[in-house]
XYZ file of N, CA, C and O in Angstrom:
396
model
N 86.696 108.159 123.641
C 86.436 107.075 122.717
C 85.897 105.853 123.466
O 85.009 105.178 122.988
N 86.436 105.585 124.645
C 86.027 104.386 125.390
C 84.546 104.392 125.768
O 83.886 103.363 125.620
N 83.982 105.513 126.238
C 82.545 105.489 126.546
C 81.684 105.185 125.316
O 80.671 104.503 125.420
N 82.104 105.675 124.158
C 81.353 105.398 122.930
C 81.388 103.920 122.586
O 80.378 103.346 122.167
N 82.534 103.296 122.751
C 82.668 101.868 122.461
C 81.804 101.056 123.414
O 81.086 100.141 122.997
N 81.846 101.412 124.707
C 81.042 100.688 125.687
C 79.549 100.879 125.461
O 78.767 99.928 125.557
N 79.141 102.097 125.130
C 77.723 102.361 124.892
C 77.235 101.603 123.658
O 76.160 100.995 123.672
N 78.010 101.628 122.588
C 77.633 100.892 121.381
C 77.567 99.400 121.621
O 76.679 98.709 121.115
N 78.489 98.906 122.403
C 78.504 97.476 122.737
C 77.289 97.089 123.572
O 76.686 96.033 123.366
N 76.912 97.955 124.500
C 75.750 97.677 125.343
C 74.450 97.739 124.545
O 73.514 97.000 124.830
N 74.394 98.602 123.543
C 73.176 98.751 122.759
C 72.861 97.518 121.921
O 71.698 97.256 121.632
N 73.879 96.792 121.511
C 73.622 95.624 120.659
C 73.599 94.312 121.434
O 73.463 93.248 120.832
N 73.712 94.360 122.743
C 73.767 93.133 123.540
C 72.533 92.264 123.338
O 72.646 91.100 122.960
N 71.359 92.795 123.595
C 70.129 92.008 123.520
C 69.800 91.608 122.084
O 69.503 90.430 121.830
N 69.856 92.512 121.090
C 69.573 92.072 119.719
C 70.532 90.984 119.229
O 70.115 90.038 118.552
N 71.816 91.103 119.575
C 72.774 90.084 119.152
C 72.499 88.751 119.837
O 72.592 87.690 119.214
N 72.137 88.785 121.109
C 71.822 87.564 121.835
C 70.578 86.888 121.264
O 70.561 85.671 121.042
N 69.552 87.668 121.001
C 68.314 87.107 120.461
C 68.535 86.497 119.086
O 68.059 85.395 118.796
N 69.264 87.188 118.229
C 69.514 86.641 116.891
C 70.392 85.395 116.960
O 70.160 84.421 116.232
N 71.381 85.386 117.833
C 72.230 84.201 117.989
C 71.427 83.006 118.488
O 71.540 81.903 117.954
N 70.612 83.224 119.501
C 69.801 82.128 120.036
C 68.766 81.632 119.033
O 68.505 80.429 118.958
N 68.184 82.538 118.257
C 67.193 82.094 117.275
C 67.835 81.244 116.179
O 67.235 80.267 115.714
N 69.047 81.578 115.787
C 69.742 80.749 114.792
C 70.108 79.400 115.401
O 69.986 78.359 114.750
N 70.539 79.390 116.658
C 70.901 78.124 117.308
C 69.673 77.232 117.519
O 69.766 76.007 117.378
N 68.529 77.827 117.832
C 67.316 77.047 118.064
C 66.862 76.330 116.794
O 66.313 75.227 116.860
N 67.119 76.913 115.643
C 66.741 76.282 114.378
C 67.435 74.928 114.211
O 66.874 74.005 113.607
N 68.628 74.786 114.743
C 69.390 73.551 114.562
C 69.117 72.497 115.627
O 69.608 71.377 115.526
N 68.337 72.797 116.639
C 68.038 71.834 117.708
C 67.329 70.572 117.183
O 67.687 69.463 117.604
N 66.354 70.661 116.272
C 65.703 69.435 115.798
C 66.652 68.440 115.129
O 66.353 67.247 115.062
N 67.772 68.901 114.635
C 68.718 67.975 114.011
C 69.285 66.985 115.013
O 69.698 65.898 114.643
N 69.313 67.344 116.286
C 69.819 66.435 117.306
C 68.831 65.309 117.598
O 69.182 64.332 118.253
N 67.613 65.425 117.122
C 66.594 64.395 117.335
C 66.515 63.409 116.177
O 65.710 62.478 116.213
N 67.315 63.609 115.146
C 67.318 62.696 114.001
C 67.904 61.350 114.400
O 68.623 61.225 115.392
N 67.607 60.345 113.587
C 68.181 59.013 113.828
C 68.682 58.444 112.513
O 68.376 58.955 111.434
N 69.453 57.405 112.605
C 69.962 56.724 111.415
C 71.083 57.492 110.739
O 71.870 58.205 111.387
N 71.150 57.331 109.419
C 72.220 57.944 108.633
C 72.128 59.468 108.677
O 73.151 60.156 108.689
N 70.910 59.983 108.688
C 70.734 61.439 108.716
C 71.388 62.045 109.956
O 71.943 63.142 109.899
N 71.335 61.311 111.057
C 71.965 61.816 112.277
C 73.472 61.963 112.091
O 74.062 62.967 112.503
N 74.093 60.970 111.457
C 75.544 61.016 111.254
C 75.938 62.101 110.259
O 77.056 62.614 110.311
N 75.021 62.478 109.377
C 75.328 63.517 108.398
C 75.103 64.928 108.943
O 75.911 65.823 108.703
N 73.999 65.124 109.653
C 73.587 66.479 109.987
C 73.935 66.940 111.400
O 74.008 68.145 111.648
N 74.134 66.041 112.340
C 74.469 66.469 113.697
C 75.826 67.176 113.757
O 75.938 68.218 114.418
N 76.867 66.693 113.071
C 78.123 67.459 113.095
C 77.975 68.861 112.497
O 78.580 69.820 112.992
N 77.145 68.981 111.462
C 76.889 70.299 110.887
C 76.205 71.205 111.910
O 76.595 72.364 112.094
N 75.194 70.678 112.575
C 74.469 71.466 113.583
C 75.393 71.859 114.729
O 75.352 73.003 115.206
N 76.226 70.933 115.171
C 77.168 71.251 116.248
C 78.128 72.360 115.833
O 78.411 73.273 116.616
N 78.627 72.281 114.604
C 79.577 73.291 114.126
C 78.925 74.667 114.033
O 79.519 75.677 114.447
N 77.701 74.720 113.520
C 77.021 76.010 113.380
C 76.702 76.603 114.750
O 76.928 77.795 114.988
N 76.189 75.786 115.650
C 75.842 76.283 116.990
C 77.094 76.753 117.725
O 77.101 77.833 118.331
N 78.163 75.980 117.647
C 79.409 76.378 118.303
C 79.941 77.676 117.701
O 80.361 78.585 118.440
N 79.916 77.785 116.378
C 80.417 79.003 115.725
C 79.581 80.220 116.103
O 80.126 81.308 116.342
N 78.274 80.060 116.177
C 77.411 81.184 116.534
C 77.641 81.628 117.987
O 77.712 82.822 118.264
N 77.755 80.669 118.882
C 77.977 81.020 120.287
C 79.342 81.681 120.491
O 79.469 82.659 121.237
N 80.357 81.169 119.822
C 81.685 81.775 119.943
C 81.706 83.164 119.312
O 82.377 84.068 119.810
N 80.972 83.339 118.234
C 80.882 84.652 117.608
C 80.249 85.660 118.558
O 80.708 86.806 118.667
N 79.215 85.240 119.269
C 78.583 86.139 120.232
C 79.546 86.472 121.375
O 79.660 87.637 121.774
N 80.235 85.472 121.882
C 81.178 85.703 122.979
C 82.294 86.653 122.549
O 82.670 87.576 123.276
N 82.822 86.450 121.341
C 83.869 87.342 120.847
C 83.352 88.754 120.621
O 84.065 89.728 120.854
N 82.108 88.868 120.154
C 81.553 90.204 119.920
C 81.346 90.957 121.232
O 81.293 92.181 121.241
N 81.228 90.267 122.333
C 81.039 90.907 123.636
C 82.361 91.170 124.352
O 82.416 91.987 125.258
N 83.425 90.464 123.993
C 84.688 90.592 124.726
C 85.819 91.151 123.863
O 86.337 92.229 124.135
N 86.193 90.442 122.835
C 87.385 90.798 122.067
C 87.181 92.016 121.169
O 88.052 92.890 121.104
N 86.064 92.096 120.489
C 85.845 93.175 119.513
C 85.857 94.561 120.172
O 86.534 95.468 119.664
N 85.163 94.787 121.300
C 85.285 96.114 121.927
C 86.714 96.440 122.370
O 87.155 97.587 122.271
N 87.440 95.426 122.813
C 88.834 95.650 123.215
C 89.684 96.051 122.022
O 90.484 96.997 122.100
N 89.516 95.365 120.904
C 90.275 95.714 119.702
C 89.892 97.095 119.191
O 90.754 97.837 118.717
N 88.610 97.444 119.285
C 88.184 98.786 118.871
C 88.865 99.852 119.712
O 89.259 100.898 119.204
N 89.007 99.586 120.991
C 89.646 100.566 121.873
C 91.088 100.820 121.452
O 91.554 101.956 121.456
N 91.799 99.769 121.075
C 93.207 99.933 120.719
C 93.415 100.394 119.284
O 94.354 101.101 118.989
N 92.552 99.974 118.370
C 92.744 100.343 116.967
C 92.167 101.701 116.620
O 92.580 102.325 115.644
N 91.196 102.182 117.369
C 90.569 103.462 117.067
C 91.014 104.543 118.033
O 90.226 105.353 118.485
N 92.264 104.581 118.321
C 92.801 105.600 119.222
C 92.728 106.973 118.564
O 92.807 107.104 117.352
N 92.613 107.999 119.394
C 92.658 109.354 118.854
C 94.099 109.684 118.506
O 95.035 109.256 119.186
N 94.263 110.449 117.472
C 95.602 110.765 116.993
C 96.137 112.013 117.688
O 95.384 112.886 118.109
N 97.429 112.076 117.781
C 98.084 113.250 118.354
C 97.887 114.439 117.414
O 97.671 114.285 116.225
N 97.986 115.636 117.943
C 97.838 116.827 117.128
C 98.896 116.890 116.035
O 98.630 117.364 114.950
N 100.093 116.412 116.317
C 101.164 116.453 115.325
C 100.796 115.643 114.094
O 101.103 116.025 112.981
N 100.161 114.535 114.299
C 99.821 113.668 113.178
C 98.687 114.246 112.346
O 98.530 113.893 111.198
N 97.897 115.147 112.914
C 96.768 115.712 112.197
C 97.141 116.948 111.377
O 96.324 117.450 110.635
N 98.366 117.452 111.532
C 98.787 118.612 110.772
C 98.875 118.249 109.292
O 99.393 117.204 108.932
N 98.368 119.098 108.419
C 98.454 118.792 106.986
C 99.899 118.833 106.518
O 100.686 119.676 106.930
N 100.203 117.922 105.685
C 101.547 117.865 105.107
C 101.492 118.510 103.730
O 100.449 118.589 103.107
N 102.618 118.929 103.256
C 102.681 119.530 101.927
C 102.536 118.482 100.844
O 102.378 117.299 101.119
N 102.568 118.900 99.598
C 102.456 117.929 98.509
C 103.645 116.974 98.508
O 104.724 117.300 98.995
N 103.422 115.805 97.979
C 104.487 114.800 97.931
C 105.602 115.277 97.004
O 105.335 115.830 95.936
N 106.856 115.091 97.388
C 107.962 115.472 96.507
C 107.881 114.684 95.204
O 107.632 113.488 95.209
N 108.057 115.363 94.115
C 108.031 114.696 92.820
C 106.640 114.586 92.219
O 106.483 114.108 91.105
N 105.629 115.032 92.916
C 104.279 114.952 92.372
C 104.031 116.124 91.441
O 104.775 117.102 91.417
N 102.977 116.042 90.664
C 102.641 117.096 89.711
C 102.368 118.400 90.445
O 102.809 119.470 90.036
N 101.666 118.329 91.576
C 101.335 119.560 92.296
C 102.579 120.227 92.878
O 102.667 121.447 92.901
N 103.560 119.454 93.343
C 104.770 120.073 93.891
C 105.591 120.707 92.768
O 106.191 121.753 92.967
N 105.599 120.118 91.584
C 106.309 120.696 90.458
C 105.637 122.003 90.018
O 106.297 122.969 89.702
N 104.313 122.027 90.025
C 103.587 123.236 89.650
C 103.818 124.344 90.667
O 103.943 125.514 90.309
N 103.910 124.016 91.942
C 104.170 125.013 92.969
C 105.567 125.604 92.814
O 105.773 126.798 93.001
N 106.542 124.781 92.450
C 107.894 125.275 92.274
C 107.960 126.235 91.076
O 108.611 127.252 91.139
N 107.276 125.884 89.967
C 107.290 126.749 88.797
C 106.580 128.067 89.084
O 106.994 129.116 88.606
N 105.509 128.003 89.861
C 104.735 129.214 90.159
C 105.491 130.165 91.063
O 105.288 131.371 91.016
N 106.380 129.655 91.890
C 107.099 130.519 92.825
C 108.324 131.171 92.188
O 108.887 132.077 92.752
N 108.731 130.723 91.023
C 109.931 131.285 90.386
C 109.649 132.530 89.629
O 108.720 133.010 89.274
């Protein structure tokens, strides 16, 4: 499972970086504003750029780690089929059929 996670993570590195940077570049002109517009839009631009950069960093570090732990392969015991649930319609039908 780990090689698959690493390979998938490596495959999206450049596309994710390019898309993140292109979104951040769109907000750069807001830092050149002056007057009231600067006080209104610069905090918005800072928040979006910070959120995008942190999202990229998390997608490169935390997400593959969480995938490794959450997508573990199951033991053979857990993969064995279980019988019908007690009290279900199918278990009642099986009991009647066996009598």
